[in-house]
JSON list of C-alpha atoms in Angstrom, two decimals:
[
{"chain": "A", "resi": 1201, "resn": "UNK", "atom": "CA", "xyz": [0.00, 0.00, 0.00]},
{"chain": "A", "resi": 1202, "resn": "UNK", "atom": "CA", "xyz": [1.34, 3.40, -0.90]},
{"chain": "A", "resi": 1203, "resn": "UNK", "atom": "CA", "xyz": [0.35, 6.82, 0.34]},
{"chain": "A", "resi": 1204, "resn": "UNK", "atom": "CA", "xyz": [-0.41, 9.50, -2.19]},
{"chain": "A", "resi": 1205, "resn": "UNK", "atom": "CA", "xyz": [1.95, 11.71, -0.20]},
{"chain": "A", "resi": 1206, "resn": "UNK", "atom": "CA", "xyz": [4.86, 9.30, -0.73]},
{"chain": "A", "resi": 1207, "resn": "UNK", "atom": "CA", "xyz": [4.48, 8.63, -4.42]},
{"chain": "A", "resi": 1208, "resn": "UNK", "atom": "CA", "xyz": [1.99, 8.50, -7.27]},
{"chain": "A", "resi": 1209, "resn": "UNK", "atom": "CA", "xyz": [1.44, 5.65, -9.68]},
{"chain": "A", "resi": 1210, "resn": "UNK", "atom": "CA", "xyz": [3.95, 5.52, -12.50]},
{"chain": "A", "resi": 1211, "resn": "UNK", "atom": "CA", "xyz": [1.24, 4.64, -15.01]},
{"chain": "A", "resi": 1212, "resn": "UNK", "atom": "CA", "xyz": [-2.31, 5.63, -15.78]},
{"chain": "A", "resi": 1213, "resn": "UNK", "atom": "CA", "xyz": [-4.83, 3.00, -14.75]},
{"chain": "A", "resi": 1214, "resn": "UNK", "atom": "CA", "xyz": [-7.33, 1.85, -12.15]},
{"chain": "A", "resi": 1215, "resn": "UNK", "atom": "CA", "xyz": [-6.26, 1.42, -8.53]},
{"chain": "A", "resi": 1216, "resn": "UNK", "atom": "CA", "xyz": [-7.71, 0.27, -5.24]},
{"chain": "A", "resi": 1217, "resn": "UNK", "atom": "CA", "xyz": [-7.88, 3.32, -3.00]},
{"chain": "A", "resi": 1218, "resn": "UNK", "atom": "CA", "xyz": [-8.86, 4.59, 0.39]},
{"chain": "A", "resi": 1219, "resn": "UNK", "atom": "CA", "xyz": [-10.47, 8.00, 0.06]},
{"chain": "A", "resi": 1220, "resn": "UNK", "atom": "CA", "xyz": [-11.01, 10.82, 2.50]},
{"chain": "A", "resi": 1221, "resn": "UNK", "atom": "CA", "xyz": [-14.25, 12.66, 1.83]},
{"chain": "A", "resi": 1222, "resn": "UNK", "atom": "CA", "xyz": [-13.82, 16.09, 3.36]},
{"chain": "A", "resi": 1223, "resn": "UNK", "atom": "CA", "xyz": [-17.53, 16.91, 3.65]},
{"chain": "A", "resi": 1224, "resn": "UNK", "atom": "CA", "xyz": [-19.08, 13.48, 4.25]},
{"chain": "A", "resi": 1225, "resn": "UNK", "atom": "CA", "xyz": [-16.69, 11.41, 6.40]},
{"chain": "A", "resi": 1226, "resn": "UNK", "atom": "CA", "xyz": [-19.29, 8.62, 6.75]},
{"chain": "A", "resi": 1227, "resn": "UNK", "atom": "CA", "xyz": [-18.98, 7.91, 3.04]},
{"chain": "A", "resi": 1228, "resn": "UNK", "atom": "CA", "xyz": [-17.47, 4.47, 2.19]},
{"chain": "A", "resi": 1229, "resn": "UNK", "atom": "CA", "xyz": [-13.75, 5.24, 1.82]},
{"chain": "A", "resi": 1230, "resn": "UNK", "atom": "CA", "xyz": [-12.82, 2.14, -0.22]},
{"chain": "A", "resi": 1231, "resn": "UNK", "atom": "CA", "xyz": [-13.18, 2.51, -3.95]},
{"chain": "A", "resi": 1232, "resn": "UNK", "atom": "CA", "xyz": [-11.55, 1.76, -7.28]},
{"chain": "A", "resi": 1233, "resn": "UNK", "atom": "CA", "xyz": [-10.38, 5.05, -8.78]},
{"chain": "A", "resi": 1234, "resn": "UNK", "atom": "CA", "xyz": [-8.83, 5.95, -12.12]},
{"chain": "A", "resi": 1235, "resn": "UNK", "atom": "CA", "xyz": [-5.48, 7.75, -12.34]},
{"chain": "A", "resi": 1236, "resn": "UNK", "atom": "CA", "xyz": [-4.95, 9.68, -15.58]},
{"chain": "A", "resi": 1237, "resn": "UNK", "atom": "CA", "xyz": [-2.58, 12.42, -16.63]},
{"chain": "A", "resi": 1238, "resn": "UNK", "atom": "CA", "xyz": [-1.00, 12.51, -13.15]},
{"chain": "A", "resi": 1239, "resn": "UNK", "atom": "CA", "xyz": [-4.39, 13.11, -11.50]},
{"chain": "A", "resi": 1240, "resn": "UNK", "atom": "CA", "xyz": [-6.87, 11.03, -9.53]},
{"chain": "A", "resi": 1241, "resn": "UNK", "atom": "CA", "xyz": [-10.32, 11.02, -11.13]},
{"chain": "A", "resi": 1242, "resn": "UNK", "atom": "CA", "xyz": [-12.73, 11.07, -8.17]},
{"chain": "A", "resi": 1243, "resn": "UNK", "atom": "CA", "xyz": [-16.48, 11.59, -8.07]},
{"chain": "A", "resi": 1244, "resn": "UNK", "atom": "CA", "xyz": [-16.25, 15.07, -6.59]},
{"chain": "A", "resi": 1245, "resn": "UNK", "atom": "CA", "xyz": [-13.72, 17.68, -5.57]},
{"chain": "A", "resi": 1246, "resn": "UNK", "atom": "CA", "xyz": [-14.03, 16.83, -1.88]},
{"chain": "A", "resi": 1247, "resn": "UNK", "atom": "CA", "xyz": [-12.68, 13.29, -2.28]},
{"chain": "A", "resi": 1248, "resn": "UNK", "atom": "CA", "xyz": [-8.95, 12.92, -1.78]},
{"chain": "A", "resi": 1249, "resn": "UNK", "atom": "CA", "xyz": [-6.96, 9.73, -2.26]},
{"chain": "A", "resi": 1250, "resn": "UNK", "atom": "CA", "xyz": [-5.13, 8.89, 0.96]},
{"chain": "A", "resi": 1251, "resn": "UNK", "atom": "CA", "xyz": [-3.72, 5.47, 0.01]},
{"chain": "A", "resi": 1252, "resn": "UNK", "atom": "CA", "xyz": [-3.58, 3.43, -3.16]},
{"chain": "A", "resi": 1253, "resn": "UNK", "atom": "CA", "xyz": [-2.63, -0.04, -4.29]},
{"chain": "A", "resi": 1254, "resn": "UNK", "atom": "CA", "xyz": [-2.23, -1.59, -7.73]},
{"chain": "A", "resi": 1255, "resn": "UNK", "atom": "CA", "xyz": [-4.98, -3.89, -8.92]},
{"chain": "A", "resi": 1256, "resn": "UNK", "atom": "CA", "xyz": [-3.38, -7.25, -9.54]},
{"chain": "A", "resi": 1257, "resn": "UNK", "atom": "CA", "xyz": [-4.75, -9.85, -11.90]},
{"chain": "A", "resi": 1258, "resn": "UNK", "atom": "CA", "xyz": [-5.67, -13.06, -10.18]},
{"chain": "A", "resi": 1259, "resn": "UNK", "atom": "CA", "xyz": [-4.80, -16.36, -11.72]},
{"chain": "A", "resi": 1260, "resn": "UNK", "atom": "CA", "xyz": [-7.60, -18.62, -10.48]},
{"chain": "A", "resi": 1261, "resn": "UNK", "atom": "CA", "xyz": [-5.45, -21.70, -10.97]},
{"chain": "A", "resi": 1262, "resn": "UNK", "atom": "CA", "xyz": [-2.60, -20.19, -8.90]},
{"chain": "A", "resi": 1263, "resn": "UNK", "atom": "CA", "xyz": [-5.02, -19.06, -6.16]},
{"chain": "A", "resi": 1264, "resn": "UNK", "atom": "CA", "xyz": [-6.61, -22.51, -5.97]},
{"chain": "A", "resi": 1265, "resn": "UNK", "atom": "CA", "xyz": [-3.22, -24.26, -5.81]},
{"chain": "A", "resi": 1266, "resn": "UNK", "atom": "CA", "xyz": [-1.91, -21.83, -3.17]},
{"chain": "A", "resi": 1267, "resn": "UNK", "atom": "CA", "xyz": [-5.00, -22.41, -1.02]},
{"chain": "A", "resi": 1268, "resn": "UNK", "atom": "CA", "xyz": [-4.64, -26.19, -1.35]},
{"chain": "A", "resi": 1269, "resn": "UNK", "atom": "CA", "xyz": [-0.94, -25.99, -0.37]},
{"chain": "A", "resi": 1270, "resn": "UNK", "atom": "CA", "xyz": [-1.75, -23.86, 2.70]},
{"chain": "A", "resi": 1271, "resn": "UNK", "atom": "CA", "xyz": [-5.10, -25.34, 3.71]},
{"chain": "A", "resi": 1272, "resn": "UNK", "atom": "CA", "xyz": [-3.88, -26.66, 7.10]},
{"chain": "A", "resi": 1273, "resn": "UNK", "atom": "CA", "xyz": [-2.49, -23.24, 8.09]},
{"chain": "A", "resi": 1274, "resn": "UNK", "atom": "CA", "xyz": [-5.66, -21.54, 6.86]},
{"chain": "A", "resi": 1275, "resn": "UNK", "atom": "CA", "xyz": [-7.90, -23.94, 8.77]},
{"chain": "A", "resi": 1276, "resn": "UNK", "atom": "CA", "xyz": [-5.88, -23.36, 11.93]},
{"chain": "A", "resi": 1277, "resn": "UNK", "atom": "CA", "xyz": [-6.05, -19.59, 11.53]},
{"chain": "A", "resi": 1278, "resn": "UNK", "atom": "CA", "xyz": [-9.85, -19.77, 11.30]},
{"chain": "A", "resi": 1279, "resn": "UNK", "atom": "CA", "xyz": [-9.98, -22.47, 14.00]},
{"chain": "A", "resi": 1280, "resn": "UNK", "atom": "CA", "xyz": [-12.16, -24.59, 11.70]},
{"chain": "A", "resi": 1281, "resn": "UNK", "atom": "CA", "xyz": [-10.67, -27.86, 10.50]},
{"chain": "A", "resi": 1282, "resn": "UNK", "atom": "CA", "xyz": [-13.64, -28.64, 8.26]},
{"chain": "A", "resi": 1283, "resn": "UNK", "atom": "CA", "xyz": [-13.10, -25.52, 6.16]},
{"chain": "A", "resi": 1284, "resn": "UNK", "atom": "CA", "xyz": [-13.04, -26.26, 2.43]},
{"chain": "A", "resi": 1285, "resn": "UNK", "atom": "CA", "xyz": [-10.95, -24.58, -0.27]},
{"chain": "A", "resi": 1286, "resn": "UNK", "atom": "CA", "xyz": [-14.15, -23.67, -2.16]},
{"chain": "A", "resi": 1287, "resn": "UNK", "atom": "CA", "xyz": [-15.06, -21.33, 0.75]},
{"chain": "A", "resi": 1288, "resn": "UNK", "atom": "CA", "xyz": [-11.91, -19.21, 0.37]},
{"chain": "A", "resi": 1289, "resn": "UNK", "atom": "CA", "xyz": [-10.67, -16.30, -1.74]},
{"chain": "A", "resi": 1290, "resn": "UNK", "atom": "CA", "xyz": [-7.23, -14.67, -1.87]},
{"chain": "A", "resi": 1291, "resn": "UNK", "atom": "CA", "xyz": [-6.44, -11.00, -1.96]},
{"chain": "A", "resi": 1292, "resn": "UNK", "atom": "CA", "xyz": [-2.96, -9.60, -2.42]},
{"chain": "A", "resi": 1293, "resn": "UNK", "atom": "CA", "xyz": [-3.21, -6.38, -0.41]},
{"chain": "A", "resi": 1294, "resn": "UNK", "atom": "CA", "xyz": [-5.28, -4.85, 2.34]},
{"chain": "A", "resi": 1295, "resn": "UNK", "atom": "CA", "xyz": [-6.93, -2.29, 0.05]},
{"chain": "A", "resi": 1296, "resn": "UNK", "atom": "CA", "xyz": [-7.97, -5.03, -2.36]},
{"chain": "A", "resi": 1297, "resn": "UNK", "atom": "CA", "xyz": [-9.40, -6.91, 0.60]},
{"chain": "A", "resi": 1298, "resn": "UNK", "atom": "CA", "xyz": [-11.29, -3.87, 1.89]},
{"chain": "A", "resi": 1299, "resn": "UNK", "atom": "CA", "xyz": [-12.54, -2.84, -1.56]},
{"chain": "A", "resi": 1300, "resn": "UNK", "atom": "CA", "xyz": [-13.79, -6.31, -2.50]},
{"chain": "A", "resi": 1301, "resn": "UNK", "atom": "CA", "xyz": [-14.60, -7.92, 0.86]},
{"chain": "A", "resi": 1302, "resn": "UNK", "atom": "CA", "xyz": [-15.15, -5.14, 3.41]},
{"chain": "A", "resi": 1303, "resn": "UNK", "atom": "CA", "xyz": [-18.09, -6.87, 5.14]},
{"chain": "A", "resi": 1304, "resn": "UNK", "atom": "CA", "xyz": [-16.09, -10.07, 5.54]},
{"chain": "A", "resi": 1305, "resn": "UNK", "atom": "CA", "xyz": [-13.13, -8.15, 6.97]},
{"chain": "A", "resi": 1306, "resn": "UNK", "atom": "CA", "xyz": [-15.26, -6.22, 9.44]},
{"chain": "A", "resi": 1307, "resn": "UNK", "atom": "CA", "xyz": [-17.01, -9.41, 10.58]},
{"chain": "A", "resi": 1308, "resn": "UNK", "atom": "CA", "xyz": [-13.88, -11.47, 11.23]},
{"chain": "A", "resi": 1309, "resn": "UNK", "atom": "CA", "xyz": [-13.75, -13.58, 8.07]},
{"chain": "A", "resi": 1310, "resn": "UNK", "atom": "CA", "xyz": [-10.26, -12.52, 6.93]},
{"chain": "A", "resi": 1311, "resn": "UNK", "atom": "CA", "xyz": [-6.86, -13.86, 8.00]},
{"chain": "A", "resi": 1312, "resn": "UNK", "atom": "CA", "xyz": [-3.35, -12.94, 6.92]},
{"chain": "A", "resi": 1313, "resn": "UNK", "atom": "CA", "xyz": [-1.53, -16.10, 5.89]},
{"chain": "A", "resi": 1314, "resn": "UNK", "atom": "CA", "xyz": [2.01, -15.65, 4.62]},
{"chain": "A", "resi": 1315, "resn": "UNK", "atom": "CA", "xyz": [1.66, -12.62, 2.36]},
{"chain": "A", "resi": 1316, "resn": "UNK", "atom": "CA", "xyz": [-1.98, -13.03, 1.33]},
{"chain": "A", "resi": 1317, "resn": "UNK", "atom": "CA", "xyz": [-5.25, -12.02, 2.92]},
{"chain": "A", "resi": 1318, "resn": "UNK", "atom": "CA", "xyz": [-7.47, -15.10, 2.94]},
{"chain": "A", "resi": 1319, "resn": "UNK", "atom": "CA", "xyz": [-11.19, -14.39, 2.92]},
{"chain": "A", "resi": 1320, "resn": "UNK", "atom": "CA", "xyz": [-13.69, -16.95, 4.15]},
{"chain": "A", "resi": 1321, "resn": "UNK", "atom": "CA", "xyz": [-16.66, -16.36, 1.90]},
{"chain": "A", "resi": 1322, "resn": "UNK", "atom": "CA", "xyz": [-19.77, -17.50, 3.78]}
]
């Protein structure tokens, strides 16, 4: 995860972000935002990008194999030894996790295993 104050993306594209809405702080801060011509394209002028993370392509085959190779560690982390691989998703970074699976994160269905956030999709 990178802060907008540290650096900006090197390329135009879409990024997972955490926004600060200056007038409506209760607004959901996790959104996918475009970066073009060295500028963030937000919905209104009061939204500022605080943190950003590259959107990584997921290789379903790789994700499935990684989960199978780490299933014992994952089961232990969730304290559920009957947990099946079909109930799990991988995310690379915390902003991806919060953008795609915020409810699961807030309700205790996410664990950090090695370098991935594992989401138990119920």
